[in-house]
XYZ file of N, CA and C in Angstrom:
486
model
N 69.180 129.346 -35.912
C 69.293 130.780 -35.849
C 70.210 131.123 -34.684
N 71.054 132.060 -34.926
C 71.995 132.449 -33.888
C 71.276 133.174 -32.766
N 71.816 133.065 -31.582
C 71.210 133.642 -30.388
C 71.072 135.156 -30.492
N 72.060 135.847 -31.040
C 71.978 137.306 -31.114
C 70.871 137.764 -32.061
N 70.598 136.999 -33.127
C 69.522 137.342 -34.046
C 68.169 137.172 -33.351
N 68.042 136.093 -32.572
C 66.810 135.853 -31.821
C 66.563 136.967 -30.798
N 67.615 137.382 -30.106
C 67.491 138.486 -29.135
C 67.091 139.788 -29.826
N 67.679 140.048 -30.978
C 67.347 141.254 -31.732
C 65.880 141.233 -32.164
N 65.394 140.099 -32.626
C 63.990 139.972 -33.011
C 63.062 140.219 -31.822
N 63.415 139.679 -30.676
C 62.608 139.889 -29.474
C 62.562 141.360 -29.083
N 63.683 142.056 -29.176
C 63.711 143.481 -28.857
C 62.855 144.286 -29.834
N 62.900 143.935 -31.098
C 62.089 144.631 -32.099
C 60.612 144.395 -31.837
N 60.246 143.153 -31.566
C 58.847 142.835 -31.285
C 58.359 143.510 -30.006
N 59.208 143.616 -29.013
C 58.808 144.253 -27.756
C 58.467 145.723 -27.977
N 59.118 146.360 -28.941
C 58.827 147.755 -29.234
C 57.556 147.955 -30.020
N 56.997 146.872 -30.606
C 55.785 147.021 -31.404
C 54.540 146.480 -30.711
N 54.657 146.133 -29.459
C 53.508 145.638 -28.708
C 52.640 146.817 -28.293
N 51.293 146.714 -28.459
C 50.434 147.810 -28.004
C 50.662 148.097 -26.524
N 50.652 149.365 -26.165
C 50.893 149.741 -24.775
C 52.365 149.890 -24.465
N 53.214 149.773 -25.476
C 54.638 149.978 -25.236
C 55.142 151.002 -26.235
N 56.241 151.612 -25.901
C 56.794 152.646 -26.749
C 58.287 152.404 -26.831
N 58.714 151.806 -27.945
C 60.127 151.512 -28.089
C 60.623 150.573 -26.999
N 59.798 149.642 -26.580
C 60.191 148.701 -25.545
C 59.871 149.199 -24.152
N 59.529 150.461 -23.995
C 59.207 151.020 -22.681
C 57.740 150.746 -22.373
N 57.471 150.001 -21.333
C 56.103 149.632 -20.997
C 55.345 150.848 -20.479
N 54.242 151.189 -21.139
C 53.433 152.331 -20.747
C 52.403 151.962 -19.684
N 52.091 150.675 -19.544
C 51.079 150.236 -18.600
C 51.714 149.943 -17.244
N 52.232 150.958 -16.583
C 52.944 150.793 -15.325
C 52.018 150.407 -14.182
N 50.705 150.569 -14.339
C 49.755 150.189 -13.302
C 49.278 148.752 -13.453
N 49.700 148.079 -14.504
C 49.316 146.693 -14.730
C 47.810 146.551 -14.951
N 47.218 147.433 -15.712
C 45.785 147.397 -15.988
C 45.520 146.677 -17.304
N 44.447 145.901 -17.322
C 44.087 145.181 -18.532
C 42.589 145.238 -18.708
N 42.060 145.792 -19.781
C 42.806 146.404 -20.877
C 43.410 147.746 -20.451
N 44.397 148.168 -21.195
C 45.086 149.414 -20.894
C 44.147 150.580 -21.205
N 43.877 151.445 -20.214
C 43.015 152.609 -20.479
C 43.640 153.542 -21.505
N 42.785 154.259 -22.208
C 43.269 155.211 -23.196
C 44.082 156.316 -22.541
N 43.654 156.751 -21.355
C 44.328 157.849 -20.681
C 44.280 157.631 -19.173
N 45.421 157.830 -18.515
C 45.503 157.736 -17.057
C 46.225 158.977 -16.553
N 45.610 159.660 -15.593
C 46.252 160.812 -14.964
C 46.368 160.485 -13.481
N 47.579 160.198 -13.043
C 47.806 159.895 -11.628
C 48.213 161.159 -10.889
N 47.672 161.322 -9.719
C 48.018 162.447 -8.881
C 48.246 161.943 -7.465
N 48.788 162.800 -6.621
C 49.003 162.442 -5.225
C 47.671 162.202 -4.541
N 47.661 161.347 -3.552
C 46.454 161.103 -2.779
C 45.928 159.699 -2.977
N 44.869 159.395 -2.223
C 44.283 158.063 -2.294
C 42.945 158.039 -1.574
N 42.169 157.009 -1.843
C 40.944 156.776 -1.091
C 41.152 155.512 -0.275
N 41.074 155.631 1.040
C 41.247 154.496 1.954
C 39.987 153.642 1.996
N 40.167 152.338 1.907
C 39.053 151.395 1.961
C 38.903 150.901 3.400
N 37.687 151.056 3.941
C 37.386 150.549 5.279
C 36.158 149.652 5.198
N 35.752 149.103 6.325
C 34.553 148.270 6.341
C 33.291 149.097 6.119
N 33.405 150.418 6.098
C 32.275 151.319 5.851
C 32.106 151.647 4.370
N 32.855 150.991 3.478
C 32.800 151.260 2.042
C 31.392 150.990 1.514
N 30.802 151.979 0.833
C 29.449 151.873 0.292
C 29.410 152.344 -1.154
N 28.440 151.846 -1.914
C 28.299 152.196 -3.324
C 26.859 152.590 -3.602
N 26.697 153.680 -4.367
C 25.365 154.123 -4.764
C 25.278 154.328 -6.258
N 24.119 153.975 -6.829
C 23.856 154.191 -8.246
C 23.022 155.451 -8.373
N 23.447 156.358 -9.238
C 22.747 157.615 -9.463
C 21.272 157.364 -9.750
N 20.422 158.172 -9.150
C 18.977 157.983 -9.257
C 18.483 158.051 -10.701
N 19.148 158.838 -11.562
C 18.762 158.908 -12.973
C 19.166 157.644 -13.718
N 20.202 156.956 -13.223
C 20.650 155.718 -13.858
C 19.860 154.524 -13.344
N 19.085 154.709 -12.296
C 18.439 153.591 -11.609
C 17.246 153.011 -12.357
N 16.982 153.468 -13.573
C 15.840 152.958 -14.341
C 15.984 151.463 -14.612
N 17.122 151.067 -15.129
C 17.348 149.668 -15.482
C 18.724 149.268 -14.962
N 18.792 148.893 -13.702
C 20.090 148.664 -13.065
C 20.379 147.201 -12.779
N 19.605 146.271 -13.352
C 19.814 144.861 -13.055
C 21.247 144.413 -13.273
N 21.788 144.695 -14.446
C 23.154 144.278 -14.768
C 24.159 144.986 -13.856
N 23.936 146.267 -13.595
C 24.865 147.024 -12.754
C 24.749 146.612 -11.293
N 23.548 146.377 -10.813
C 23.390 145.906 -9.428
C 24.168 144.616 -9.200
N 24.029 143.678 -10.130
C 24.745 142.403 -9.994
C 26.258 142.622 -10.066
N 26.693 143.481 -10.968
C 28.133 143.753 -11.105
C 28.691 144.422 -9.852
N 27.934 145.363 -9.278
C 28.403 146.040 -8.068
C 28.398 145.098 -6.870
N 27.450 144.178 -6.807
C 27.463 143.178 -5.734
C 28.691 142.279 -5.857
N 29.003 141.864 -7.080
C 30.220 141.064 -7.296
C 31.459 141.870 -6.921
N 31.473 143.157 -7.279
C 32.604 144.012 -6.946
C 32.795 144.084 -5.431
N 31.692 144.282 -4.716
C 31.776 144.374 -3.253
C 32.255 143.049 -2.650
N 31.789 141.924 -3.186
C 32.252 140.616 -2.712
C 33.738 140.425 -2.977
N 34.171 140.823 -4.168
C 35.590 140.708 -4.507
C 36.435 141.631 -3.641
N 35.940 142.836 -3.407
C 36.658 143.784 -2.551
C 36.782 143.239 -1.134
N 35.701 142.693 -0.603
C 35.734 142.105 0.741
C 36.700 140.923 0.793
N 36.699 140.107 -0.248
C 37.595 138.958 -0.290
C 39.063 139.350 -0.367
N 39.370 140.390 -1.115
C 40.761 140.823 -1.274
C 41.288 141.569 -0.053
N 40.396 142.221 0.668
C 40.841 143.040 1.800
C 40.602 142.363 3.146
N 39.817 141.295 3.158
C 39.398 140.610 4.394
C 38.568 141.521 5.295
N 37.933 142.523 4.703
C 37.057 143.413 5.465
C 35.625 142.882 5.413
N 34.929 142.956 6.522
C 33.509 142.625 6.549
C 32.754 143.921 6.289
N 32.342 144.115 5.043
C 31.686 145.359 4.661
C 30.318 145.472 5.321
N 30.085 146.606 5.961
C 28.835 146.840 6.685
C 27.647 146.860 5.728
N 27.806 147.496 4.560
C 26.724 147.589 3.562
C 27.208 147.036 2.231
N 27.162 145.709 2.047
C 27.706 145.129 0.817
C 26.798 145.255 -0.404
N 25.604 145.812 -0.262
C 24.661 145.960 -1.371
C 24.698 147.395 -1.904
N 24.660 147.579 -3.236
C 24.556 148.941 -3.772
C 23.181 149.528 -3.457
N 23.142 150.845 -3.316
C 21.887 151.535 -3.005
C 21.629 152.599 -4.070
N 20.400 153.102 -4.128
C 20.093 154.221 -5.011
C 20.700 155.464 -4.376
N 21.527 156.152 -5.149
C 22.256 157.333 -4.679
C 21.318 158.534 -4.644
N 21.052 159.037 -3.466
C 20.197 160.216 -3.311
C 21.070 161.427 -3.034
N 20.646 162.612 -3.474
C 21.449 163.819 -3.243
C 21.792 163.994 -1.759
N 23.059 164.303 -1.511
C 23.510 164.554 -0.150
C 23.851 163.303 0.644
N 23.654 162.132 0.040
C 23.938 160.882 0.742
C 25.450 160.656 0.782
N 25.972 160.311 1.943
C 27.410 160.071 2.092
C 27.726 158.633 1.697
N 28.332 158.475 0.534
C 28.723 157.163 0.038
C 30.193 157.183 -0.346
N 30.819 156.025 -0.341
C 32.219 155.932 -0.738
C 32.380 156.048 -2.247
N 31.432 155.451 -2.978
C 31.530 155.408 -4.435
C 30.176 155.733 -5.057
N 30.190 156.609 -6.038
C 28.987 157.004 -6.776
C 29.125 156.512 -8.211
N 28.087 155.857 -8.723
C 28.082 155.308 -10.075
C 26.963 155.979 -10.865
N 27.278 156.398 -12.092
C 26.280 157.062 -12.923
C 26.502 156.691 -14.382
N 25.411 156.363 -15.080
C 25.482 156.107 -16.519
C 24.192 156.581 -17.165
N 24.222 156.773 -18.492
C 23.083 157.366 -19.195
C 22.105 156.349 -19.773
N 22.615 155.208 -20.217
C 21.717 154.241 -20.851
C 22.272 152.830 -20.736
N 21.382 151.882 -20.974
C 21.788 150.486 -21.015
C 22.479 150.234 -22.346
N 23.651 149.652 -22.283
C 24.397 149.372 -23.505
C 23.940 148.090 -24.161
N 24.278 147.966 -25.425
C 23.973 146.763 -26.182
C 25.277 146.040 -26.479
N 25.219 144.722 -26.457
C 26.405 143.935 -26.770
C 26.534 143.862 -28.288
N 27.218 144.863 -28.839
C 27.395 144.965 -30.291
C 28.728 145.647 -30.583
N 29.167 145.527 -31.810
C 30.413 146.144 -32.238
C 30.277 147.661 -32.162
N 31.316 148.318 -31.728
C 31.406 149.772 -31.623
C 30.479 150.383 -30.569
N 30.021 149.604 -29.607
C 29.243 150.168 -28.502
C 30.184 150.997 -27.642
N 29.679 152.056 -27.077
C 30.474 152.947 -26.231
C 30.762 152.253 -24.899
N 32.022 151.935 -24.653
C 32.453 151.297 -23.409
C 33.329 152.234 -22.582
N 33.350 153.502 -22.936
C 34.210 154.456 -22.243
C 33.669 154.773 -20.858
N 34.542 155.220 -20.002
C 34.174 155.594 -18.638
C 35.200 156.565 -18.092
N 34.814 157.277 -17.052
C 35.768 158.088 -16.300
C 35.710 157.615 -14.860
N 36.863 157.492 -14.285
C 37.003 157.039 -12.906
C 37.809 158.089 -12.170
N 37.162 158.761 -11.238
C 37.818 159.826 -10.485
C 37.901 159.390 -9.023
N 39.121 159.234 -8.536
C 39.351 158.792 -7.158
C 39.983 159.940 -6.387
N 39.303 160.375 -5.338
C 39.839 161.424 -4.467
C 39.842 160.899 -3.040
N 40.403 161.665 -2.143
C 40.408 161.256 -0.735
C 39.004 161.282 -0.144
N 38.068 161.950 -0.805
C 36.675 162.025 -0.325
C 35.770 160.940 -0.887
N 36.168 160.281 -1.971
C 35.326 159.252 -2.559
C 35.705 158.926 -3.981
N 34.904 158.060 -4.577
C 35.157 157.572 -5.925
C 33.932 157.873 -6.778
N 34.154 158.407 -7.977
C 33.073 158.683 -8.921
C 33.356 157.905 -10.195
N 32.417 157.055 -10.608
C 32.527 156.282 -11.836
C 31.369 156.683 -12.746
N 31.689 157.275 -13.902
C 30.685 157.753 -14.856
C 30.912 157.108 -16.215
N 29.805 156.852 -16.927
C 29.895 156.300 -18.276
C 28.626 156.643 -19.042
N 28.713 156.556 -20.358
C 27.521 156.725 -21.186
C 26.638 155.488 -21.110
N 27.256 154.310 -21.000
C 26.492 153.066 -20.952
C 26.867 152.249 -19.717
N 25.998 151.308 -19.389
C 26.310 150.433 -18.264
C 27.497 149.521 -18.580
N 27.776 149.304 -19.854
C 28.955 148.513 -20.222
C 30.224 149.265 -19.843
N 30.212 150.572 -20.007
C 31.340 151.388 -19.550
C 31.531 151.263 -18.038
N 30.429 151.191 -17.300
C 30.514 151.006 -15.846
C 31.172 149.673 -15.529
N 30.817 148.620 -16.266
C 31.437 147.311 -16.051
C 32.947 147.387 -16.256
N 33.379 148.098 -17.286
C 34.821 148.251 -17.547
C 35.493 149.045 -16.428
N 34.819 150.099 -15.965
C 35.370 150.917 -14.891
C 35.499 150.155 -13.581
N 34.533 149.288 -13.296
C 34.599 148.463 -12.080
C 35.844 147.582 -12.108
N 36.100 146.970 -13.254
C 37.281 146.105 -13.362
C 38.568 146.897 -13.180
N 38.622 148.095 -13.761
C 39.808 148.934 -13.582
C 39.984 149.293 -12.110
N 38.901 149.686 -11.461
C 38.976 150.046 -10.043
C 39.519 148.893 -9.217
N 39.007 147.695 -9.420
C 39.477 146.549 -8.644
C 40.955 146.251 -8.904
N 41.407 146.502 -10.126
C 42.816 146.295 -10.435
C 43.707 147.335 -9.763
N 43.145 148.490 -9.427
C 43.917 149.556 -8.785
C 44.084 149.355 -7.281
N 43.326 148.436 -6.685
C 43.404 148.221 -5.244
C 44.844 147.942 -4.840
N 45.284 148.645 -3.802
C 46.659 148.543 -3.345
C 46.671 148.510 -1.828
N 47.816 148.225 -1.247
C 47.918 148.163 0.216
C 49.234 148.772 0.681
N 49.187 149.285 1.897
C 50.388 149.754 2.572
C 50.249 149.407 4.055
N 51.091 149.970 4.895
C 51.063 149.644 6.323
C 49.766 150.049 7.011
N 49.084 151.068 6.486
C 47.832 151.534 7.096
C 46.605 150.762 6.606
N 46.746 149.967 5.558
C 45.598 149.219 5.049
C 45.499 149.303 3.536
N 44.279 149.157 3.050
C 44.014 149.130 1.608
C 43.551 150.493 1.123
N 43.866 150.758 -0.159
C 43.487 152.053 -0.739
C 43.430 151.947 -2.257
N 42.744 152.929 -2.846
C 42.758 153.135 -4.292
C 43.565 154.400 -4.536
N 44.572 154.359 -5.427
C 45.353 155.571 -5.690
C 44.500 156.602 -6.406
N 44.714 157.868 -6.094
C 43.919 158.922 -6.703
C 44.549 160.266 -6.509
N 43.711 161.227 -6.144
C 44.205 162.586 -5.940
C 43.666 163.139 -4.637
N 44.333 164.136 -4.123
C 43.943 164.745 -2.857
C 42.741 165.629 -3.021
């Protein structure tokens, strides 16, 4: 096969890959899996050794899977940033409690086809809110959050809004 035909085939295939549009990569944040919708705005949440996570008190009924996932998240965050986190364990989120990240979900998900894995991740300069219908959605949101971790001259941050 001639080289130009092979190049043409590659260009055609690149335009039909999910997450791309006519060869233009839509996943500019390098997230996997690619979220259905991303709205980026100015601002960020700075990560310090004071980073803390709380699980909403209504979600705290059955948090075994989420507690373990959040502990792994905190360990991974500490490993990537070299920060010694003061409170590496998730806590039950009580009203008015000052936490870096708040996690809330409605029910324990089941590992089955068509289970709701959706989530919303809102990052502001004041904190991070991760909400989902199921704890499986929380697991997906945690992975997205960790993939968003970035660094600049002042340290580590999650991109978000002011």
